CSV table of C-alpha atoms in Angstrom, one decimal:
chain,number,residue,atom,x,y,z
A,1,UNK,CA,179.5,-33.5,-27.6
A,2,UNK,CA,179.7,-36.2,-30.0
A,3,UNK,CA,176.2,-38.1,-28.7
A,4,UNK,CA,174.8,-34.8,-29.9
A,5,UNK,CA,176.6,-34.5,-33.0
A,6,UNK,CA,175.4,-38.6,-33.5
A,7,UNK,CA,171.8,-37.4,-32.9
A,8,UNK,CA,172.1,-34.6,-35.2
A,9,UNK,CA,173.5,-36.7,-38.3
A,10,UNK,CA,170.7,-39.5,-37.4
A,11,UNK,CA,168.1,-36.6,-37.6
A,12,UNK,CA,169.7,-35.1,-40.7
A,13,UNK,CA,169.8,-38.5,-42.7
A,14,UNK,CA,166.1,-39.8,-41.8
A,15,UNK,CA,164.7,-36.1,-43.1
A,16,UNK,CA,167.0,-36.1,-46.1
A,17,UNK,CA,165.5,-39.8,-46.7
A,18,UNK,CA,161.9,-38.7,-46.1
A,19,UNK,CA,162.7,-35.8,-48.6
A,20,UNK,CA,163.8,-38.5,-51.3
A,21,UNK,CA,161.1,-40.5,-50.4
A,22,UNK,CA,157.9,-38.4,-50.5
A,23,UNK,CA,158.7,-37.0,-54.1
A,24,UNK,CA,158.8,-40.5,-54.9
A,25,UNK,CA,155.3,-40.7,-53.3
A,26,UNK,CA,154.3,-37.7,-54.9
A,27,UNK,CA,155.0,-38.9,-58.4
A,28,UNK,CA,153.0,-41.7,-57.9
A,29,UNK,CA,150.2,-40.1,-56.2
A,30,UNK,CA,149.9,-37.7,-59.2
A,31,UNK,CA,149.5,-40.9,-62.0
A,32,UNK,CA,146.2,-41.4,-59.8
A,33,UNK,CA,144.9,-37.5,-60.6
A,34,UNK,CA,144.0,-35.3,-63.8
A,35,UNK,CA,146.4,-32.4,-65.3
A,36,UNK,CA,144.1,-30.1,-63.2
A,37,UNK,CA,144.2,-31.6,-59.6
A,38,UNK,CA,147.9,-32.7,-59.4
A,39,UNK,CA,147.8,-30.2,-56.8
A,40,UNK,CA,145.8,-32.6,-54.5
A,41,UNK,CA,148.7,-35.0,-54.5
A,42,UNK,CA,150.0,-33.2,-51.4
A,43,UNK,CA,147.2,-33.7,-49.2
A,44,UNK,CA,147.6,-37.6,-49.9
A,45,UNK,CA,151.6,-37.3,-49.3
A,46,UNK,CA,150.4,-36.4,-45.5
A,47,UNK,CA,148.9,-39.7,-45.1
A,48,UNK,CA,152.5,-41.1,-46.1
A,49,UNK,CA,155.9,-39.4,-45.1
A,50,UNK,CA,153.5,-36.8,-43.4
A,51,UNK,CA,151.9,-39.1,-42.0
A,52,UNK,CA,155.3,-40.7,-40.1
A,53,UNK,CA,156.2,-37.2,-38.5
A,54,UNK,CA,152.9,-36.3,-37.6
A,55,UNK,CA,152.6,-40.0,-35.8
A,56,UNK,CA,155.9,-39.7,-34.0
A,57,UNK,CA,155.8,-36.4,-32.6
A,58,UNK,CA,152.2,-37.3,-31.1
A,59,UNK,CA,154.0,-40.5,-29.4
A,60,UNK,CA,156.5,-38.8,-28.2
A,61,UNK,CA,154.8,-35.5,-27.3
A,62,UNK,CA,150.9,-35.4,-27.9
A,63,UNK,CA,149.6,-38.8,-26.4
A,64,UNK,CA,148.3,-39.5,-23.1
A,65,UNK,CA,147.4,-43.0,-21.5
A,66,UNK,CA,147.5,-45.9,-23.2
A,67,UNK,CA,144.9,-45.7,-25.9
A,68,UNK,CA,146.8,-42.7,-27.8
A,69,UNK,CA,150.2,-43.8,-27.4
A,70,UNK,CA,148.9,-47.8,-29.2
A,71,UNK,CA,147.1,-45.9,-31.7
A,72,UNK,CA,150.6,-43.1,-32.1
A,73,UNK,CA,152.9,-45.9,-32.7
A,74,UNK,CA,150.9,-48.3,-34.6
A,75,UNK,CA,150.3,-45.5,-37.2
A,76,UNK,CA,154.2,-44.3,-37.0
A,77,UNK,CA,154.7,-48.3,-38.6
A,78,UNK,CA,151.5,-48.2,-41.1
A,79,UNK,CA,153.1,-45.0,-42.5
A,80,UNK,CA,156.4,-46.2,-42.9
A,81,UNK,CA,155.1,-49.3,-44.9
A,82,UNK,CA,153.2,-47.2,-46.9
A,83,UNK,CA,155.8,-45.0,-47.9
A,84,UNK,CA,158.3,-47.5,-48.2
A,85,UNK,CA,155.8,-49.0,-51.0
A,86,UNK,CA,154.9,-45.8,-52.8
A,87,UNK,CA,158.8,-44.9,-53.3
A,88,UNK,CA,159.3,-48.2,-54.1
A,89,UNK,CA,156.2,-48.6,-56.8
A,90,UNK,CA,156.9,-45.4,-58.4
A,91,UNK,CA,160.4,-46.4,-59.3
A,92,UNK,CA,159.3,-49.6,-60.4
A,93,UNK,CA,156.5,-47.9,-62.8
A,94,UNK,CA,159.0,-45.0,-63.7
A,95,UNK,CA,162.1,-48.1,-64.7
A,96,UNK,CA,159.3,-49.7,-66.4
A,97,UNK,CA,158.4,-47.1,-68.6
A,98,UNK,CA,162.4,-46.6,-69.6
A,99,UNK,CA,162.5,-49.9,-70.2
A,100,UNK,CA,164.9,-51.1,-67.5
A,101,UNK,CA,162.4,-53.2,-65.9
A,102,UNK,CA,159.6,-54.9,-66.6
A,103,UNK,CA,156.5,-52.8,-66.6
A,104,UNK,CA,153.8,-52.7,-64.1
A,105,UNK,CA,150.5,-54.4,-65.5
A,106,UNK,CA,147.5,-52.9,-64.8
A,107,UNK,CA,146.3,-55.3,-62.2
A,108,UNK,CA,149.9,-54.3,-60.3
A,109,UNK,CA,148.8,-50.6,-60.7
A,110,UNK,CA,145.3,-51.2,-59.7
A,111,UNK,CA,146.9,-53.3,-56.2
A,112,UNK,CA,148.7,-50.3,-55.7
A,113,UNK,CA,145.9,-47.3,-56.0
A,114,UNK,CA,143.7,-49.8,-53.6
A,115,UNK,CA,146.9,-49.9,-50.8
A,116,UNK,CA,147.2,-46.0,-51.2
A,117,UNK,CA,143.5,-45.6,-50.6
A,118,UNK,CA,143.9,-48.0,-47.5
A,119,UNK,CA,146.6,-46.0,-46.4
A,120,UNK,CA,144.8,-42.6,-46.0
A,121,UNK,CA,141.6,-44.3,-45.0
A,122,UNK,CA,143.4,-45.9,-41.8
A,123,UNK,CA,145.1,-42.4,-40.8
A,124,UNK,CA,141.8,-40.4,-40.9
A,125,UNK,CA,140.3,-43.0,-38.7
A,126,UNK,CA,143.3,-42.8,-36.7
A,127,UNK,CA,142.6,-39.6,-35.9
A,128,UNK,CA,139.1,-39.7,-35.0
A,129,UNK,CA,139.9,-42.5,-32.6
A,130,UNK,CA,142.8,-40.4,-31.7
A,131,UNK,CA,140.7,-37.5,-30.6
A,132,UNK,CA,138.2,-40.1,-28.8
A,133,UNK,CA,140.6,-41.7,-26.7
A,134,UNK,CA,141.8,-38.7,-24.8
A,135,UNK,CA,142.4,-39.1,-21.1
A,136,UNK,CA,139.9,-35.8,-20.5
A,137,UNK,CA,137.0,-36.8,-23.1
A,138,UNK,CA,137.0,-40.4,-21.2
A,139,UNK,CA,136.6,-38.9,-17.5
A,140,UNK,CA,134.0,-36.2,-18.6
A,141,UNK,CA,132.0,-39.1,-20.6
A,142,UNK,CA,132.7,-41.4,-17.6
A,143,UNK,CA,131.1,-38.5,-15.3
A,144,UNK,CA,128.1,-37.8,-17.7
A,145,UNK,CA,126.9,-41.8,-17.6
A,146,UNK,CA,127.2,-41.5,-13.9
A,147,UNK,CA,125.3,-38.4,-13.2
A,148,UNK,CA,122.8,-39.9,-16.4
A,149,UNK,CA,122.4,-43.4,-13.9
A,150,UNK,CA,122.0,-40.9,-11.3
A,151,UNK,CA,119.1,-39.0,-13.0
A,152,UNK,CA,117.5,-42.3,-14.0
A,153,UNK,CA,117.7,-43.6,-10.2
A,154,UNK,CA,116.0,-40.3,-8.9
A,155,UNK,CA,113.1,-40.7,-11.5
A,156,UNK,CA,112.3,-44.0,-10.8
A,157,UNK,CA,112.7,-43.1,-7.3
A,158,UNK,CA,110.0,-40.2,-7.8
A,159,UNK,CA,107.7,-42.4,-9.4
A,160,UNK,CA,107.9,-44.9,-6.8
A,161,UNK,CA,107.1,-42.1,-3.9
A,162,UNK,CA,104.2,-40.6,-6.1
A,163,UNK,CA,102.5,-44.2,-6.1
A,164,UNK,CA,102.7,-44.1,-2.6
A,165,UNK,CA,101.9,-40.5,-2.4
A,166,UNK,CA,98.7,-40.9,-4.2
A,167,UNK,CA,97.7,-43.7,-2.6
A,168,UNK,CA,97.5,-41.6,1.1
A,169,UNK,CA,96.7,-38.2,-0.1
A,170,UNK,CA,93.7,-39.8,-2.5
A,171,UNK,CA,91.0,-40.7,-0.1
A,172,UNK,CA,91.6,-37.2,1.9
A,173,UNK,CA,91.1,-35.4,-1.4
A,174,UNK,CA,88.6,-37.3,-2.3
A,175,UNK,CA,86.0,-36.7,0.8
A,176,UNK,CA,87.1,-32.6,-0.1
A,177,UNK,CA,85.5,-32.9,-3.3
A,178,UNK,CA,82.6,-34.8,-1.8
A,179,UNK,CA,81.9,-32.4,0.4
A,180,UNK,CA,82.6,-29.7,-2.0
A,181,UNK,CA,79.8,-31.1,-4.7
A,182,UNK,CA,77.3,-32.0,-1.9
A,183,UNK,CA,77.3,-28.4,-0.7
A,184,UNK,CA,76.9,-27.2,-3.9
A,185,UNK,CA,73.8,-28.9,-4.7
A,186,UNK,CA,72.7,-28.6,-1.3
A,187,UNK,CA,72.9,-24.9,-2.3
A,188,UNK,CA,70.5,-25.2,-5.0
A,189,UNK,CA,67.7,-27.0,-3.2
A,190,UNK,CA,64.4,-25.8,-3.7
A,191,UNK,CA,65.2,-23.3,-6.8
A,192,UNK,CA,64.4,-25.6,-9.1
A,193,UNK,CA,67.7,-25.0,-11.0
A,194,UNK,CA,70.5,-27.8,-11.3
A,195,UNK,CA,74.2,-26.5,-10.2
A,196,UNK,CA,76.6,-25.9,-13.0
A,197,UNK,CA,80.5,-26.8,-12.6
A,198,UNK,CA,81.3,-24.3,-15.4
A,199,UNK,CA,79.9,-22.0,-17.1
A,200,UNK,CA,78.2,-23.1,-20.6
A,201,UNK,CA,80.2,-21.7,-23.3
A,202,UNK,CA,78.6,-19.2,-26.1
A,203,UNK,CA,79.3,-18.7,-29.6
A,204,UNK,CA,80.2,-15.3,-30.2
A,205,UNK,CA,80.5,-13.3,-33.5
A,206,UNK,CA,84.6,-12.9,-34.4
A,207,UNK,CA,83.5,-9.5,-35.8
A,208,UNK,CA,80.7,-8.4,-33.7
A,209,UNK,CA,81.5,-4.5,-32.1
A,210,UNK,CA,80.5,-4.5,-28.4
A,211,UNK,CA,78.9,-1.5,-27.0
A,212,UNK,CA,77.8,-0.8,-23.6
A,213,UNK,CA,74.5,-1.2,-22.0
A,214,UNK,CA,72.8,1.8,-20.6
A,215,UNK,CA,70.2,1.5,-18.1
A,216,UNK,CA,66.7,2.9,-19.3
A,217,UNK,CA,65.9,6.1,-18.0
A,218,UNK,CA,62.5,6.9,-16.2
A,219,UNK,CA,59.4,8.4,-18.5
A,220,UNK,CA,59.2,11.9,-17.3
A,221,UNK,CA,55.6,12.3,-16.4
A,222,UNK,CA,53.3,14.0,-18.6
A,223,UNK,CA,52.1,17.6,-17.5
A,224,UNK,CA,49.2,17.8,-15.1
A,225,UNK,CA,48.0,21.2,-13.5
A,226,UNK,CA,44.9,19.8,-11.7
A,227,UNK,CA,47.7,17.6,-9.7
A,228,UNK,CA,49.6,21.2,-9.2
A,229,UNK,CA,46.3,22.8,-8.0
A,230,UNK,CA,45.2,20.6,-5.6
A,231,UNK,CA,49.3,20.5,-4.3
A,232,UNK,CA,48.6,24.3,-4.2
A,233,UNK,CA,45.3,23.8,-2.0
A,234,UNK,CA,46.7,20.9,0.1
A,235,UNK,CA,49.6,23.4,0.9
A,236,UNK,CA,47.0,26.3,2.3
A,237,UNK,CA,45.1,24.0,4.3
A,238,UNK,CA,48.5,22.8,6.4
A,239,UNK,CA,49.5,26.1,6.6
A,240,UNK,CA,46.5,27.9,8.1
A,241,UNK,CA,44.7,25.0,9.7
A,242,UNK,CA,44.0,25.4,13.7
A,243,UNK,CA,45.3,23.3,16.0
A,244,UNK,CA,43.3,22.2,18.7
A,245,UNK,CA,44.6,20.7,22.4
A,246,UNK,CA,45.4,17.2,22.4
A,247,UNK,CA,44.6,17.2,26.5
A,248,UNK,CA,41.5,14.8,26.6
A,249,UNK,CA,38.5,17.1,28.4
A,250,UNK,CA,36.6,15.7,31.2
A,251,UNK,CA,33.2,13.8,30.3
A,252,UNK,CA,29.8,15.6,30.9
A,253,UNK,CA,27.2,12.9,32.4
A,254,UNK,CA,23.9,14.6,31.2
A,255,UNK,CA,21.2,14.8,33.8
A,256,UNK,CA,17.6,13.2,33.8
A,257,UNK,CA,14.5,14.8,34.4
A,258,UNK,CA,13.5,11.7,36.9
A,259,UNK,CA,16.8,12.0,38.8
A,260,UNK,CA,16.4,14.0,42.0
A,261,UNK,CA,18.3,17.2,42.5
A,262,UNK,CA,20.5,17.6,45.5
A,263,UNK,CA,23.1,15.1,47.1
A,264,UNK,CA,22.0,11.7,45.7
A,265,UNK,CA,23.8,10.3,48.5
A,266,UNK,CA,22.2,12.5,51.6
A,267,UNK,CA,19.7,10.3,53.3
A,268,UNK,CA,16.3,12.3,54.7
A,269,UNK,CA,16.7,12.8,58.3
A,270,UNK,CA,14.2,10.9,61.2
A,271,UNK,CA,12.4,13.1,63.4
């Protein structure tokens, strides 16, 4: 009961005291800015009393391996300077002006506009290295650069076994294309004509309407009735011509008036 009443009070005084102390920050942060923009002044109070809670709660809460928690703490105690110094500037430049001490010179003023600067310049690169340091970012940029030494060993690797490749697949591909361009001359000897590997490119007109090719058509013959008439005859003759045997006839051996009648082959008879 009263460790938690203890911790309450300790929690009530340090916000009361930040209270106190960022409209003392405030104040001064608004000597640095026109009428216009005073409202900008609380965008620089985060870098101060903001800046302590925001810190804190990440140390205790937000931060994860050793990176965020050094970078959590170490801004929790840059903060807590630089509030300590704005409170502690704007009530010397306030006691100044009333007279009760001495006033700030301008080289004082000028020290204290460059810490302020400083200030907010190390909490936004706080963050950034903050946000770079995370446990998760680290093992996926860890896993990238290995698969990237990975990619780079399989390329060299590939150019390696294309080398090698080449160097046996070459001569068989080679002879292929000897062969190839021999038979294609061989194809053309005795025409007279030399092979082509492509065809020779023409020039042809980008406006030029193309219209198809029609093969000639045959003269019709003039007219001719002698040719009719003697179709006409021709015709007549087939068709009432007589046809005569085509069985070869027995040859007639015509008789002399020296050869004897009878039986040539009869011999006279001897008494």
């Amino acid at each position: 009961m009263f460790k938690k009443i203890g911790v309450l009070l300790v929690t009530v005084l340090g916000a009361a005291l930040l209270v106190y102390s960022a409209t003392r920050s405030l104040d001064f942060i608004e000597l640095t800015l026109p009428e216009d923009r005073k409202i900008l002044a609380y965008f620089g109070l985060a870098a101060l009393d903001g800046g302590i809670i925001a810190w804190l709660l990440s140390y205790l809460y937000g931060s994860r391996g050793g990176w965020q928690r050094a970078i959590s703490i170490l801004m929790v105690c840059v903060d807590v300077a630089g509030a300590i110094a704005m409170f502690t500037l704007d009530t010397l430049y306030n006691t100044g002006k009333a007279g009760m001490t001495k006033a700030m010179t301008p080289e004082e003023l000028t020290n204290a506009v460059l810490g302020l600067s400083a200030i907010i310049a190390l909490n936004i690169i706080a963050t950034i290295a903050h946000h770079l340091t995370d446990p998760d970012k680290l093992r996926e940029q860890a896993e990238e650069e290995a698969f990237g030494k990975v990619e780079e060993a399989t390329l060299k690797q590939i150019s390696t076994n294309a080398d090698t490749l080449a160097a046996q697949l070459a001569p068989t591909l080679a002879a292929d294309w000897m062969n190839q361009t021999k038979a294609r001359y061989l194809a053309f000897v005795g025409t007279g004509k030399i092979p082509t590997i492509d065809a020779t490119a023409q020039d042809v007109t980008p406006n030029s309407v193309y219209m198809p090719v029609l093969a000639s058509e045959p003269k019709a013959k003039p007219f001719n009735l002698s040719a009719i008439w003697a179709g006409l005859v021709n015709d007549w003759r087939v068709n009432n011509r007589n046809f005569q045997s085509v069985i070869p006839g027995v040859p007639t051996v015509k008789k002399s008036e020296d050869e004897p009648t009878g039986n040539p082959t009869s011999a006279p008879k001897s008494e």
